[in-house]
Amino acid sequence: MTRTPKHIKCLDVTLLGHADCLNCVIRKNDIFADLDVKKYDKLLKRIIDLRYETDTMLFVENSPAVELFIVRKGIVKLEETLDDGSRRIIRLVKPGGVAGLETFLDNGQRFDQTAIALIETEVCRIPYSVLKEILDTDHDFYKAVLNEWHNQLESSNELFVQISMGSLRQRVARVLLILIDEANRNGQLEINKISTDDFAALTGSTRESVSRNMAEFKRNKVLTKSGPKKFRFDELALREIANDSD
Amino acid sequence: MTRTPKHIKCLDVTLLGHADCLNCVIRKNDIFADLDVKKYDKLLKRIIDLRYETDTMLFVENSPAVELFIVRKGIVKLEETLDDGSRRIIRLVKPGGVAGLETFLDNGQRFDQTAIALIETEVCRIPYSVLKEILDTDHDFYKAVLNEWHNQLESSNELFVQISMGSLRQRVARVLLILIDEANRNGQLEINKISTDDFAALTGSTRESVSRNMAEFKRNKVLTKSGPKKFRFDELALREIANDSD
DNA sequence: CGAATCTTTGAATCCTCTCAAGTCTTGTGG
DNA sequence: CCACAAGACTTGAGAGGATTCAAAGATTCG
């Protein structure tokens, strides 16, 4: 039923240096948006800037939640392993979003999901101690955290709705649109191919069925191969398919 | 496609009186578990105790989130209306859980979903002003709130996983188990029937398909009619169906 | 009692899964 | 640098499930 799991890397991580929150573009949209960054300058130096290659793991389900990750570039998937051994992707974290929010909960908390870079991804890694210090000195910071939880819930619900209704054809189109949304921020008209197994875990389907739908998209020029692992897409056609109610 | 919506009541609500937090059994498991209730005695008097009949609305999507609800008995469904007019149940709130957590977010927040009593339900209604006062005087209370957001996310994910995988037969069985879980707290071996449309909105299917599966359950004595709107159930058989991987 | 709503059932169609057998890619060692 | 093996992707055929549309039974409620 499940294919021999592909090799999830743990080491393909590059240290890019210390975070530069003061000049970070992403920060304007994330959890630190309203924070007085200058005040916490020294503290924020403890934030590390990292690059994860495709299929590299950020953290594992059930391990202690002692740090969280803000995605600056790329996409992180959060997946759970089910009783029968299959995987289900619960949420996709895109730039500005947070993976590992459990870190904000009380001591001894563990990660609910496994986080893996879906494509090449850059993140800021923030230790619990930094968060705790900010929470203790800035009594309003918890509001930003509450907001982030809200965002997560919204984004989970969004995925839920997008993916638990309609034909597989529609669901595949919707997942492509989610990925495209990300590609478009970089002004590309291309998407990095993700594996059919990931598509299956996202749409709650099988690799074969996903493949068939993709093949149809390619035949109809909704997708066109444009490089080794890249595809050009017809966004309008995809939107039409995603909303098609026939 | 969508049936003329059944009549959702707005007025079938009974005022049971003021909350009695000090002696509340539910409170031990909810957001106020760690709160010094005596200290806030006067404040908590502003909490109202209500009973909602089946299909009665607690709040509507997009209206201002100025109060939240703690469920003490029954089940509340949170549903979103999709672009095509169909409804999708995003989450079920059971005793001890909270509906309308958005109230904790900053001013001007609106409810993300519509909340409707799935069966006869009793709740405590808590105005924003009460929450704000507690948050302002008790700097640790936000931790309980964070925990509650976490619970909501977990419960959404749980529903997502349970419902977006497997055959309809399995999914219907799983929804029944969720309802039974609630019935069992009251030591019953019965469940109140919920509409096939609700089942469809929960399983992401159609009323006809749900009905067919229910019919099969009745034939096989997994469910037995035991009253006007009541069914007796064979929990073990349901669990078997829910986990069946054939 | 009768109208409106909700539920059930049937039959045909379409979709998705499964199993099985290819083909294509990628990375490694000779 | 090529060949090969392992993994990933594609394709086909058949079976089984789910949806649709249509129509007939139940229920509910005034």
XYZ file of C-alpha atoms (C1' of nucleotides) in Angstrom:
552
model
C 0.000 0.000 0.000
C 2.640 2.476 1.019
C 5.677 2.682 -1.164
C 9.033 2.195 0.490
C 9.366 5.650 1.968
C 11.565 7.877 -0.070
C 14.642 9.083 1.603
C 13.779 12.029 3.792
C 16.976 13.910 4.419
C 17.925 15.282 7.794
C 21.230 16.890 7.039
C 20.726 18.884 3.896
C 20.561 22.144 5.783
C 22.661 25.224 5.228
C 23.375 27.758 7.939
C 22.875 31.150 6.360
C 23.840 33.118 9.464
C 22.055 35.145 12.084
C 18.684 36.622 11.397
C 18.473 40.248 10.447
C 15.026 41.050 11.778
C 15.471 44.779 11.434
C 15.653 44.574 7.667
C 13.529 41.505 7.106
C 10.821 41.953 4.501
C 8.858 38.953 5.681
C 8.675 40.180 9.230
C 6.118 42.819 8.270
C 3.640 39.994 7.726
C 4.563 37.630 10.460
C 4.277 37.172 14.147
C 6.887 39.851 14.930
C 5.198 42.513 12.835
C 4.231 44.712 15.769
C 7.256 44.002 17.876
C 9.704 46.700 18.821
C 12.575 45.012 17.108
C 15.193 47.467 18.215
C 14.343 46.850 21.829
C 14.918 43.147 21.413
C 17.865 43.498 19.101
C 20.267 41.507 21.243
C 17.731 38.783 21.940
C 16.821 38.352 18.309
C 20.459 37.702 17.494
C 19.792 34.197 18.778
C 17.559 33.543 15.836
C 19.254 31.458 13.169
C 18.697 31.676 9.466
C 18.631 28.324 7.655
C 18.085 26.820 4.224
C 16.476 23.388 3.867
C 16.695 21.468 0.595
C 13.635 19.666 -0.780
C 12.520 16.750 1.419
C 14.583 17.842 4.382
C 12.999 17.506 7.777
C 12.599 20.454 10.141
C 11.187 18.503 13.052
C 9.518 15.185 13.806
C 6.113 14.442 15.240
C 6.291 13.865 18.968
C 9.730 15.316 19.557
C 9.969 18.135 22.133
C 8.780 21.472 20.807
C 11.663 23.682 21.832
C 11.888 25.933 18.808
C 9.668 27.250 16.091
C 10.243 28.165 12.480
C 9.139 31.134 10.461
C 9.118 30.389 6.755
C 10.725 33.104 4.678
C 10.822 31.357 1.304
C 9.514 28.061 -0.016
C 6.854 25.770 1.435
C 6.843 23.483 4.441
C 4.409 20.594 4.697
C 3.098 19.414 8.038
C 2.089 15.791 7.924
C 0.776 13.205 10.331
C 1.378 9.494 10.178
C -1.869 7.585 10.502
C -2.488 4.297 12.240
C -2.289 2.364 9.000
C 1.092 3.889 8.207
C -0.064 6.248 5.477
C 0.689 9.932 5.618
C -1.688 12.830 5.474
C -0.621 16.412 4.871
C -2.478 18.577 7.359
C -1.213 21.996 6.431
C 1.130 23.852 4.110
C 3.153 26.697 5.544
C 4.028 29.445 3.142
C 6.251 32.531 3.565
C 5.260 34.548 6.616
C 3.718 31.501 8.281
C 4.899 29.578 11.294
C 5.637 25.904 11.765
C 5.813 24.537 15.280
C 3.553 26.949 17.112
C 3.240 24.283 19.805
C 6.451 25.787 21.150
C 4.374 28.548 22.675
C 2.429 26.134 24.814
C 3.588 25.156 28.249
C 6.646 23.116 29.064
C 6.987 19.579 27.816
C 4.936 20.203 24.726
C 5.649 18.010 21.724
C 5.256 18.653 18.023
C 1.918 17.502 16.643
C 3.188 16.892 13.139
C 6.317 16.250 11.159
C 7.553 19.236 9.168
C 9.348 18.716 5.874
C 10.432 21.182 3.191
C 8.243 20.559 0.151
C 10.537 22.602 -2.061
C 13.759 24.451 -1.307
C 12.906 26.501 1.752
C 14.446 29.191 3.928
C 13.401 29.680 7.527
C 14.269 31.516 10.721
C 14.642 29.184 13.664
C 13.603 30.661 16.993
C 14.376 28.975 20.309
C 11.767 28.805 23.032
C 13.905 30.892 25.379
C 13.678 33.867 23.048
C 9.909 33.600 22.844
C 9.583 33.214 26.579
C 11.635 36.307 27.234
C 9.560 38.384 24.860
C 6.313 37.067 26.321
C 7.502 37.889 29.829
C 8.584 41.426 29.082
C 6.001 42.439 26.515
C 2.535 41.705 27.857
C 0.880 42.380 24.545
C 2.945 39.974 22.510
C 0.579 37.135 23.295
C -1.949 38.866 21.061
C 0.277 38.357 18.053
C 0.584 34.729 19.061
C -3.179 34.329 19.350
C -3.503 35.835 15.918
C -1.053 33.351 14.539
C -3.009 30.444 16.004
C -6.041 31.889 14.342
C -4.220 32.014 11.039
C -3.202 28.418 11.390
C -6.736 27.340 12.056
C -7.953 29.316 9.082
C -5.336 27.845 6.868
C -6.116 24.303 8.048
C -9.789 24.866 7.435
C -9.053 26.288 4.028
C -7.100 23.203 3.047
C -9.838 21.035 4.508
C -12.530 22.679 2.446
C -10.471 22.809 -0.728
C -9.523 19.209 -0.504
C -12.395 17.322 0.987
C -14.883 18.296 -1.679
C -15.279 17.748 -5.360
C -13.679 15.436 -7.862
C -10.033 14.552 -7.764
C -9.607 16.623 -10.921
C -10.790 19.690 -9.037
C -8.717 18.900 -5.969
C -5.532 18.476 -7.986
C -6.207 21.788 -9.686
C -6.715 23.435 -6.299
C -3.449 22.101 -4.930
C -1.686 23.380 -8.031
C -3.231 26.796 -7.414
C -1.957 26.783 -3.854
C 1.546 26.073 -5.124
C 1.210 28.612 -7.886
C 0.182 31.244 -5.392
C 3.591 30.712 -3.903
C 5.413 30.731 -7.246
C 3.713 33.938 -8.245
C 5.093 35.827 -5.311
C 8.413 35.394 -7.007
C 6.950 36.613 -10.260
C 7.412 33.240 -11.921
C 5.005 31.525 -14.204
C 6.526 28.202 -13.283
C 6.037 25.740 -10.488
C 8.543 23.317 -9.083
C 7.199 19.865 -9.509
C 6.346 18.079 -6.299
C 6.095 14.308 -6.093
C 2.924 12.457 -7.025
C 2.995 10.937 -3.553
C 2.851 14.394 -2.023
C -0.034 15.236 -4.298
C -1.765 12.072 -3.168
C -1.151 12.891 0.497
C -2.550 16.364 -0.137
C -5.623 15.315 -2.059
C -6.344 12.152 -0.108
C -5.969 10.047 -3.216
C -3.500 7.650 -4.838
C -0.431 8.355 -6.962
C -1.972 6.620 -9.957
C -5.107 8.705 -9.923
C -3.101 11.884 -9.454
C -0.871 10.942 -12.333
C -3.844 10.389 -14.622
C -5.196 13.820 -13.865
C -1.827 15.443 -14.351
C -1.494 13.659 -17.683
C -4.812 15.105 -18.749
C -3.694 18.591 -17.711
C -0.576 18.177 -19.802
C -2.537 16.947 -22.820
C -4.822 19.962 -22.575
C -1.863 22.322 -22.166
C -2.984 23.407 -18.734
C 0.517 22.394 -17.705
C 3.531 22.443 -19.990
C 6.888 21.029 -19.109
C 9.385 23.871 -19.084
C 12.440 22.348 -17.507
C 13.841 19.376 -15.617
C 11.429 19.672 -12.687
C 9.478 22.671 -13.740
C 6.131 23.321 -15.300
C 4.548 26.344 -16.869
C 0.857 26.651 -16.093
C -2.323 28.191 -17.387
C -3.710 29.791 -14.282
C -7.094 30.683 -15.730
C -7.741 27.183 -16.958
C -6.806 25.830 -13.544
C -9.184 28.182 -11.781
C -11.932 27.105 -14.103
C -11.283 23.455 -13.365
C -11.078 24.114 -9.617
C -14.498 25.768 -9.559
C -16.129 23.623 -12.167
C -19.386 22.274 -10.795
C -20.454 20.072 -13.693
C -28.121 20.793 -6.028
C -28.733 22.178 -2.588
C -32.080 21.518 -1.093
C -34.120 24.504 0.035
C -32.385 25.093 3.338
C -34.276 23.724 6.268
C -35.538 26.217 8.732
C -32.742 27.165 11.063
C -34.292 28.630 14.176
C -32.966 31.727 15.863
C -35.330 32.044 18.755
C -35.571 28.637 20.298
C -33.325 29.552 23.169
C -34.055 29.252 26.862
C -32.398 31.432 29.479
C -31.394 29.113 32.276
C -29.988 31.847 34.505
C -26.560 33.021 35.536
C -23.589 30.758 35.379
C -22.436 29.071 38.527
C -18.758 28.684 37.734
C -17.797 27.776 41.257
C -19.739 24.524 41.136
C -19.502 23.829 37.427
C -18.328 20.312 36.598
C -17.434 21.190 33.056
C -15.175 24.012 34.102
C -12.522 21.594 35.312
C -11.884 20.678 31.688
C -12.310 23.984 30.012
C -10.591 27.255 29.503
C -11.266 28.441 33.059
C -9.821 25.342 34.671
C -6.847 27.099 36.237
C -8.597 30.352 36.960
C -9.060 31.596 40.509
C -12.816 31.596 40.233
C -13.418 33.134 43.632
C -11.346 36.133 42.730
C -13.474 36.778 39.657
C -16.744 35.811 41.268
C -18.463 39.087 40.585
C -17.200 39.281 37.033
C -18.287 35.759 36.174
C -21.818 36.630 37.212
C -22.067 38.261 33.816
C -21.877 34.888 32.169
C -25.273 33.634 31.031
C -26.426 30.063 30.931
C -28.510 29.127 27.879
C -30.215 26.177 26.265
C -30.447 25.928 22.466
C -32.854 23.510 20.820
C -31.742 21.425 17.838
C -30.997 23.535 14.742
C -30.858 26.771 16.658
C -28.180 29.226 15.704
C -25.634 30.541 18.189
C -23.969 32.990 15.850
C -23.567 33.670 12.144
C -20.493 33.731 9.975
C -19.168 37.265 9.581
C -21.080 38.882 12.414
C -18.980 40.662 15.075
C -17.331 38.306 17.520
C -18.295 39.919 20.793
C -18.989 36.853 22.879
C -17.932 33.251 23.044
C -19.676 30.063 24.076
C -18.545 27.198 26.227
C -20.502 24.067 25.510
C -21.675 22.282 28.642
C -23.971 19.691 27.090
C -24.836 18.679 23.533
C -22.936 19.371 20.326
C -22.436 22.531 18.296
C -21.502 22.370 14.631
C -19.382 25.064 13.026
C -20.040 25.336 9.332
C -18.911 27.495 6.465
C -20.913 28.389 3.416
C -18.931 27.778 0.268
C -18.929 29.772 -2.935
C -21.301 27.357 -4.619
C -23.782 27.684 -1.770
C -23.159 24.298 -0.216
C -22.249 23.966 3.436
C -19.304 22.270 4.997
C -19.031 21.404 8.661
C -15.573 22.413 9.807
C -15.669 21.354 13.400
C -17.869 19.848 16.083
C -17.733 21.353 19.554
C -18.459 18.985 22.384
C -18.841 19.612 26.139
C -15.867 21.512 27.536
C -15.059 22.984 24.133
C -15.363 26.565 22.949
C -17.195 28.057 19.998
C -16.279 31.552 18.902
C -12.692 31.744 20.064
C -12.280 34.579 17.578
C -13.643 36.771 20.366
C -10.203 36.706 21.930
C -8.630 38.358 18.947
C -8.398 42.086 18.616
C -11.276 44.449 18.144
C -13.473 44.230 15.088
C -12.984 40.519 14.721
C -15.781 38.584 13.043
C -16.883 34.982 13.404
C -15.297 32.683 10.864
C -18.153 30.189 10.857
C -21.799 29.816 11.645
C -22.523 27.902 14.858
C -25.644 25.805 15.145
C -26.779 23.339 17.810
C -26.662 19.872 16.253
C -28.714 18.411 19.086
C -30.213 20.010 22.176
C -27.340 21.957 23.663
C -26.538 23.958 26.770
C -23.852 26.624 26.782
C -22.384 29.428 28.844
C -22.254 32.687 26.949
C -19.324 34.914 27.859
C -19.100 38.536 26.728
C -15.841 39.956 25.434
C -15.677 42.480 28.295
C -15.375 39.668 30.816
C -12.570 38.042 28.907
C -10.763 41.298 28.453
C -10.893 42.064 32.136
C -9.505 38.673 33.051
C -6.763 38.950 30.437
C -5.801 42.383 31.737
C -5.614 41.405 35.379
C -4.306 37.858 35.100
C -1.207 37.837 32.945
C -1.110 34.075 32.747
C -4.629 33.583 31.507
C -3.500 33.920 27.917
C -1.784 30.563 28.317
C -5.132 28.866 28.819
C -6.355 30.643 25.723
C -3.375 29.481 23.700
C -4.059 25.961 24.863
C -7.621 26.250 23.730
C -6.546 27.389 20.259
C -4.285 24.409 20.173
C -7.194 22.123 21.076
C -9.287 23.608 18.328
C -6.567 23.034 15.789
C -6.136 19.460 16.962
C -9.833 18.838 16.801
C -10.086 20.329 13.319
C -7.191 18.194 12.157
C -8.745 15.137 13.719
C -11.989 15.707 11.866
C -10.020 16.375 8.688
C -8.173 13.094 8.911
C -11.186 11.062 9.959
C -13.302 12.401 7.194
C -11.088 12.927 4.221
C -9.927 9.345 4.022
C -11.484 6.003 3.373
C -14.788 4.881 1.944
C -18.010 6.651 2.736
C -18.995 3.621 4.772
C -16.014 4.171 7.029
C -16.580 7.896 7.240
C -20.210 7.513 8.239
C -19.168 5.032 10.920
C -16.572 7.494 12.199
C -19.074 10.324 12.439
C -21.404 8.035 14.343
C -18.570 7.239 16.741
C -17.965 10.932 17.308
C -21.632 11.368 18.219
C -21.626 8.243 20.333
C -18.637 9.496 22.232
C -20.911 12.320 23.293
C -23.871 10.065 24.070
C -21.691 7.849 26.222
C -20.750 10.654 28.548
C -24.342 10.582 29.587
C -24.197 6.832 30.013
C -26.657 6.266 27.184
C -26.474 3.629 24.548
C -28.530 5.762 22.242
C -27.802 8.534 19.818
C -30.089 11.291 18.721
C -30.529 11.060 15.024
C -29.065 13.928 13.053
C -30.225 14.793 9.557
C -28.819 13.076 6.503
C -27.871 16.495 5.216
C -25.739 17.074 8.279
C -24.146 13.695 7.747
C -23.467 14.644 4.162
C -21.947 17.979 5.207
C -19.783 16.125 7.709
C -18.609 13.375 5.414
C -18.358 15.462 2.269
C -20.889 13.311 0.476
C -24.560 13.378 -0.585
C -27.703 12.594 1.375
C -28.547 9.656 -0.878
C -25.206 7.967 -0.387
C -25.351 8.542 3.359
C -28.836 7.090 3.467
C -27.746 3.968 1.630
C -24.974 3.356 4.126
C -27.255 3.969 7.074
C -29.732 1.517 5.580
C -27.001 -1.085 5.421
C -26.076 -0.424 9.064
C -29.685 -0.933 10.051
C -29.958 -4.160 8.065
C -26.868 -5.492 9.803
C -28.137 -4.401 13.200
C -25.244 -2.021 13.708
C -27.966 0.543 14.336
C -31.411 -0.269 15.676
C -34.233 2.192 15.876
C -35.136 2.648 19.514
C -37.463 5.621 19.483
C -38.852 8.477 17.423
C -35.473 10.024 16.678
C -33.231 7.689 18.536
C -31.010 4.790 17.630
C -29.303 2.155 19.657
C -25.855 1.261 18.335
C -23.319 -1.534 18.337
C -20.163 0.339 19.182
C -17.764 -2.515 18.512
C -19.171 -3.159 15.070
C -18.868 0.543 14.274
C -15.254 0.645 15.370
C -14.531 -2.316 13.187
C -16.123 -0.640 10.186
C -14.340 2.647 10.892
C -10.922 0.975 10.891
C -11.619 -1.565 8.208
C -8.904 -1.381 5.593
C -10.255 -3.873 3.061
C -55.859 15.555 7.222
C -52.788 17.518 3.914
C -48.726 20.093 2.506
C -44.029 20.509 3.029
C -39.972 18.513 4.110
C -37.035 14.661 4.788
C -35.681 10.047 3.691
C -35.289 5.975 1.003
C -34.716 3.247 -3.199
C -33.696 2.174 -8.131
C -31.012 2.380 -12.315
C -27.562 4.261 -15.093
C -23.289 6.640 -15.351
C -19.044 8.179 -14.012
C -15.145 8.230 -11.103
C -11.577 6.292 -8.426
C -9.072 2.513 -6.750
C -6.449 -1.643 -7.323
C -3.280 -4.584 -9.354
C -0.104 -5.281 -12.755
C 3.081 -4.107 -16.119
C 5.504 -1.014 -18.436
C 8.573 3.529 -19.056
C 11.285 7.272 -17.431
C 14.804 9.435 -14.171
C 18.369 9.772 -11.193
C 22.310 8.716 -8.873
C 26.140 5.494 -8.207
C 29.987 2.601 -9.182
C 32.786 0.585 -12.634
C 31.206 8.690 -19.113
C 28.236 4.869 -19.484
C 25.483 1.132 -17.596
C 22.648 -0.395 -14.204
C 19.660 -0.508 -10.454
C 16.382 1.670 -7.562
C 13.001 4.596 -7.239
C 9.437 7.449 -9.409
C 6.006 7.999 -12.797
C 2.691 6.442 -16.277
C -0.760 3.580 -18.435
C -4.245 -0.132 -18.985
C -8.080 -3.040 -17.633
C -11.441 -4.475 -14.436
C -14.107 -4.020 -10.228
C -16.441 -1.489 -6.934
C -18.135 2.785 -5.032
C -20.349 7.101 -5.219
C -23.104 10.414 -7.644
C -27.004 11.791 -10.255
C -31.712 12.063 -11.472
C -36.131 10.571 -10.695
C -39.799 8.872 -8.071
C -41.931 6.807 -4.188
C -42.278 6.373 1.091
C -42.082 8.562 5.714
C -42.468 12.257 9.011
C -43.640 16.409 10.848
C -46.481 20.172 11.934
C -49.936 23.281 11.480
